[in-house]
XYZ file of N, CA, C and O in Angstrom:
316
model
N 9.567 -10.719 -30.764
C 9.239 -10.121 -32.049
C 8.023 -10.813 -32.654
O 7.782 -11.984 -32.441
N 7.294 -10.098 -33.424
C 6.198 -10.689 -34.155
C 4.882 -10.676 -33.422
O 3.857 -11.024 -33.986
N 4.884 -10.285 -32.175
C 3.640 -10.242 -31.431
C 2.716 -9.166 -31.983
O 1.516 -9.261 -31.878
N 3.323 -8.138 -32.561
C 2.552 -7.061 -33.180
C 3.023 -6.883 -34.610
O 3.837 -6.049 -34.884
N 2.554 -7.655 -35.478
C 2.765 -7.565 -36.932
C 4.205 -7.695 -37.422
O 4.567 -7.145 -38.440
N 5.055 -8.417 -36.728
C 6.406 -8.695 -37.211
C 7.329 -7.505 -37.240
O 8.135 -7.374 -38.157
N 7.259 -6.677 -36.226
C 8.126 -5.496 -36.153
C 8.872 -5.492 -34.832
O 8.332 -5.877 -33.813
N 10.091 -5.000 -34.871
C 10.842 -4.796 -33.636
C 10.668 -3.374 -33.141
O 10.851 -3.103 -31.971
N 10.376 -2.455 -34.041
C 10.200 -1.049 -33.694
C 8.880 -0.554 -34.264
O 8.211 -1.253 -35.021
N 8.526 0.652 -33.922
C 7.282 1.233 -34.413
C 7.256 1.313 -35.933
O 6.277 0.941 -36.572
N 8.359 1.767 -36.521
C 8.386 1.911 -37.982
C 8.550 0.569 -38.686
O 8.078 0.379 -39.797
N 9.253 -0.354 -38.035
C 9.507 -1.647 -38.650
C 10.556 -1.600 -39.740
O 10.749 -2.578 -40.464
N 11.258 -0.465 -39.869
C 12.228 -0.324 -40.960
C 13.429 0.517 -40.527
O 13.846 1.424 -41.227
N 13.973 0.199 -39.374
C 15.172 0.899 -38.912
C 16.402 0.279 -39.571
O 16.317 -0.775 -40.206
N 17.540 0.916 -39.399
C 18.782 0.378 -39.939
C 19.034 -1.015 -39.369
O 19.436 -1.934 -40.095
N 18.764 -1.190 -38.089
C 18.961 -2.493 -37.459
C 18.058 -3.561 -38.055
O 18.479 -4.698 -38.268
N 16.807 -3.206 -38.315
C 15.878 -4.166 -38.919
C 16.267 -4.485 -40.356
O 16.149 -5.638 -40.793
N 16.764 -3.500 -41.065
C 17.249 -3.749 -42.437
C 18.431 -4.711 -42.409
O 18.490 -5.660 -43.203
N 19.363 -4.496 -41.491
C 20.532 -5.372 -41.364
C 20.110 -6.776 -40.954
O 20.605 -7.769 -41.488
N 19.194 -6.865 -39.983
C 18.716 -8.171 -39.544
C 18.070 -8.911 -40.700
O 18.355 -10.082 -40.945
N 17.200 -8.231 -41.441
C 16.530 -8.891 -42.559
C 17.537 -9.361 -43.609
O 17.448 -10.479 -44.111
N 18.514 -8.525 -43.929
C 19.511 -8.895 -44.939
C 20.289 -10.138 -44.503
O 20.534 -11.042 -45.315
N 20.642 -10.212 -43.236
C 21.349 -11.393 -42.720
C 20.456 -12.626 -42.762
O 20.887 -13.707 -43.181
N 19.212 -12.472 -42.331
C 18.270 -13.586 -42.374
C 18.032 -14.052 -43.808
O 17.917 -15.243 -44.067
N 17.973 -13.111 -44.724
C 17.720 -13.458 -46.120
C 18.843 -14.336 -46.669
O 18.577 -15.322 -47.364
N 20.083 -14.014 -46.343
C 21.212 -14.844 -46.785
C 21.066 -16.270 -46.262
O 21.296 -17.231 -46.992
N 20.680 -16.398 -45.010
C 20.533 -17.722 -44.399
C 19.333 -18.456 -44.991
O 19.407 -19.649 -45.304
N 18.217 -17.745 -45.166
C 16.998 -18.376 -45.697
C 17.158 -18.846 -47.133
O 16.519 -19.818 -47.543
N 18.010 -18.185 -47.901
C 18.272 -18.647 -49.258
C 19.014 -19.981 -49.250
O 18.832 -20.805 -50.144
N 19.834 -20.196 -48.242
C 20.582 -21.444 -48.121
C 19.688 -22.556 -47.564
O 19.722 -23.682 -48.028
N 18.873 -22.206 -46.558
C 18.000 -23.199 -45.921
C 16.670 -22.523 -45.581
O 16.556 -21.816 -44.589
N 15.680 -22.743 -46.409
C 14.395 -22.054 -46.251
C 13.627 -22.460 -44.993
O 12.687 -21.782 -44.602
N 14.034 -23.523 -44.320
C 13.324 -23.969 -43.119
C 13.926 -23.417 -41.832
O 13.427 -23.704 -40.746
N 14.968 -22.612 -41.933
C 15.700 -22.160 -40.754
C 14.825 -21.386 -39.757
O 15.070 -21.446 -38.550
N 13.800 -20.720 -40.196
C 12.951 -19.933 -39.293
C 11.672 -20.652 -38.878
O 10.859 -20.086 -38.155
N 11.513 -21.879 -39.300
C 10.263 -22.596 -39.044
C 9.896 -22.702 -37.567
O 8.723 -22.715 -37.226
N 10.864 -22.767 -36.697
C 10.590 -22.899 -35.264
C 10.541 -21.554 -34.543
O 10.380 -21.517 -33.317
N 10.664 -20.465 -35.277
C 10.701 -19.131 -34.684
C 9.614 -18.258 -35.312
O 9.878 -17.486 -36.236
N 8.406 -18.415 -34.823
C 7.245 -17.759 -35.435
C 7.388 -16.242 -35.548
O 7.085 -15.670 -36.589
N 7.839 -15.591 -34.486
C 7.979 -14.134 -34.518
C 9.006 -13.673 -35.532
O 8.797 -12.722 -36.277
N 10.142 -14.358 -35.558
C 11.205 -14.013 -36.502
C 10.748 -14.276 -37.931
O 11.022 -13.491 -38.842
N 10.018 -15.365 -38.123
C 9.511 -15.689 -39.461
C 8.494 -14.638 -39.915
O 8.484 -14.230 -41.074
N 7.674 -14.176 -38.986
C 6.702 -13.125 -39.310
C 7.422 -11.844 -39.712
O 7.057 -11.179 -40.669
N 8.485 -11.502 -38.961
C 9.291 -10.324 -39.294
C 9.902 -10.475 -40.683
O 9.808 -9.587 -41.531
N 10.556 -11.616 -40.926
C 11.221 -11.849 -42.204
C 10.231 -11.756 -43.363
O 10.504 -11.091 -44.368
N 9.091 -12.390 -43.228
C 8.089 -12.400 -44.298
C 7.519 -11.012 -44.544
O 7.376 -10.585 -45.691
N 7.210 -10.288 -43.469
C 6.662 -8.933 -43.627
C 7.661 -8.043 -44.351
O 7.328 -7.349 -45.309
N 8.916 -8.090 -43.918
C 9.945 -7.246 -44.515
C 10.185 -7.643 -45.968
O 10.353 -6.792 -46.841
N 10.186 -8.939 -46.235
C 10.374 -9.443 -47.593
C 9.299 -8.915 -48.536
O 9.575 -8.595 -49.694
N 8.078 -8.806 -48.066
C 6.954 -8.383 -48.896
C 6.863 -6.867 -49.076
O 6.077 -6.395 -49.889
N 7.654 -6.108 -48.338
C 7.636 -4.648 -48.491
C 7.975 -4.268 -49.934
O 8.850 -4.869 -50.559
N 7.302 -3.267 -50.424
C 7.521 -2.804 -51.800
C 8.988 -2.417 -52.030
O 9.574 -2.751 -53.053
N 9.582 -1.735 -51.063
C 10.979 -1.309 -51.209
C 11.931 -2.507 -51.246
O 12.903 -2.517 -52.007
N 11.656 -3.519 -50.443
C 12.491 -4.719 -50.441
C 12.388 -5.435 -51.776
O 13.403 -5.856 -52.349
N 11.196 -5.557 -52.281
C 10.994 -6.215 -53.575
C 11.713 -5.463 -54.701
O 12.286 -6.081 -55.597
N 11.700 -4.140 -54.624
C 12.386 -3.342 -55.642
C 13.887 -3.620 -55.633
O 14.521 -3.701 -56.687
N 14.453 -3.806 -54.451
C 15.885 -4.108 -54.349
C 16.160 -5.527 -54.824
O 17.086 -5.767 -55.609
N 15.363 -6.479 -54.377
C 15.572 -7.875 -54.768
C 15.495 -8.052 -56.285
O 16.277 -8.781 -56.877
N 14.572 -7.365 -56.908
C 14.368 -7.524 -58.352
C 15.216 -6.578 -59.195
O 15.124 -6.591 -60.423
N 16.043 -5.768 -58.554
C 16.986 -4.935 -59.271
C 16.473 -3.601 -59.758
O 17.152 -2.912 -60.503
N 15.287 -3.213 -59.328
C 14.733 -1.934 -59.774
C 15.507 -0.745 -59.210
O 15.451 0.345 -59.768
N 16.232 -0.951 -58.108
C 16.998 0.132 -57.487
C 18.491 -0.159 -57.439
O 19.253 0.632 -56.885
N 18.902 -1.263 -57.970
C 20.295 -1.671 -57.792
C 21.030 -1.966 -59.097
O 22.171 -2.392 -59.069
N 20.399 -1.810 -60.215
C 21.055 -2.078 -61.483
C 21.059 -3.546 -61.871
O 21.717 -3.938 -62.825
N 20.358 -4.353 -61.124
C 20.262 -5.785 -61.425
C 19.735 -6.527 -60.212
O 19.877 -6.072 -59.087
N 19.110 -7.654 -60.451
C 18.540 -8.412 -59.337
C 19.616 -8.961 -58.409
O 20.745 -9.215 -58.831
N 19.258 -9.107 -57.132
C 20.178 -9.721 -56.183
C 20.336 -11.194 -56.534
O 19.370 -11.863 -56.865
N 21.542 -11.659 -56.474
C 21.783 -13.080 -56.716
C 22.262 -13.720 -55.418
O 22.795 -13.048 -54.535
N 22.082 -15.001 -55.324
C 22.478 -15.722 -54.127
C 23.989 -15.827 -54.072
O 24.627 -16.258 -55.030
N 24.567 -15.430 -52.946
C 26.015 -15.461 -52.767
C 26.445 -16.726 -52.024
O 27.378 -17.398 -52.418
N 25.747 -17.031 -50.935
C 26.083 -18.210 -50.144
C 25.278 -19.404 -50.613
O 24.116 -19.279 -50.943
N 25.903 -20.562 -50.634
C 25.235 -21.797 -51.059
C 25.528 -22.896 -50.054
O 26.604 -22.940 -49.452
N 24.597 -23.803 -49.935
C 24.772 -24.960 -49.064
C 25.802 -25.880 -49.715
O 25.724 -26.150 -50.917
N 26.769 -26.355 -48.933
C 27.772 -27.258 -49.523
C 27.116 -28.542 -50.032
O 26.146 -29.034 -49.458
N 27.648 -29.066 -51.103
C 27.123 -30.320 -51.669
C 27.392 -31.504 -50.730
O 26.606 -32.429 -50.647
N 28.527 -31.464 -50.049
C 28.924 -32.557 -49.170
C 29.247 -31.970 -47.798
O 29.915 -30.943 -47.709
N 28.776 -32.621 -46.754
C 29.071 -32.150 -45.401
C 30.551 -32.323 -45.091
O 31.152 -33.340 -45.446
N 31.117 -31.321 -44.422
C 32.517 -31.379 -44.016
C 32.646 -32.279 -42.789
O 31.797 -32.282 -41.929
N 33.724 -33.056 -42.718
C 33.954 -33.931 -41.554
C 35.106 -33.437 -40.743
O 35.975 -32.805 -41.149
């Protein structure tokens, strides 16, 4: 992924890509460095994040309120 502008498909906005981005977004909110070693995936995530439609959802223009972070990094590591 990412070899051609951060898309897995021609449109770059299939149901699968939407699901992948949503899952990645949950993880990236917890740990923003998680994609640092995966250039193609990071390119995909960033491109999708910057899409006008994605921004409208994140900021609540289409959802009745902005998205809030659901998952959080634990304060203390579990042993």
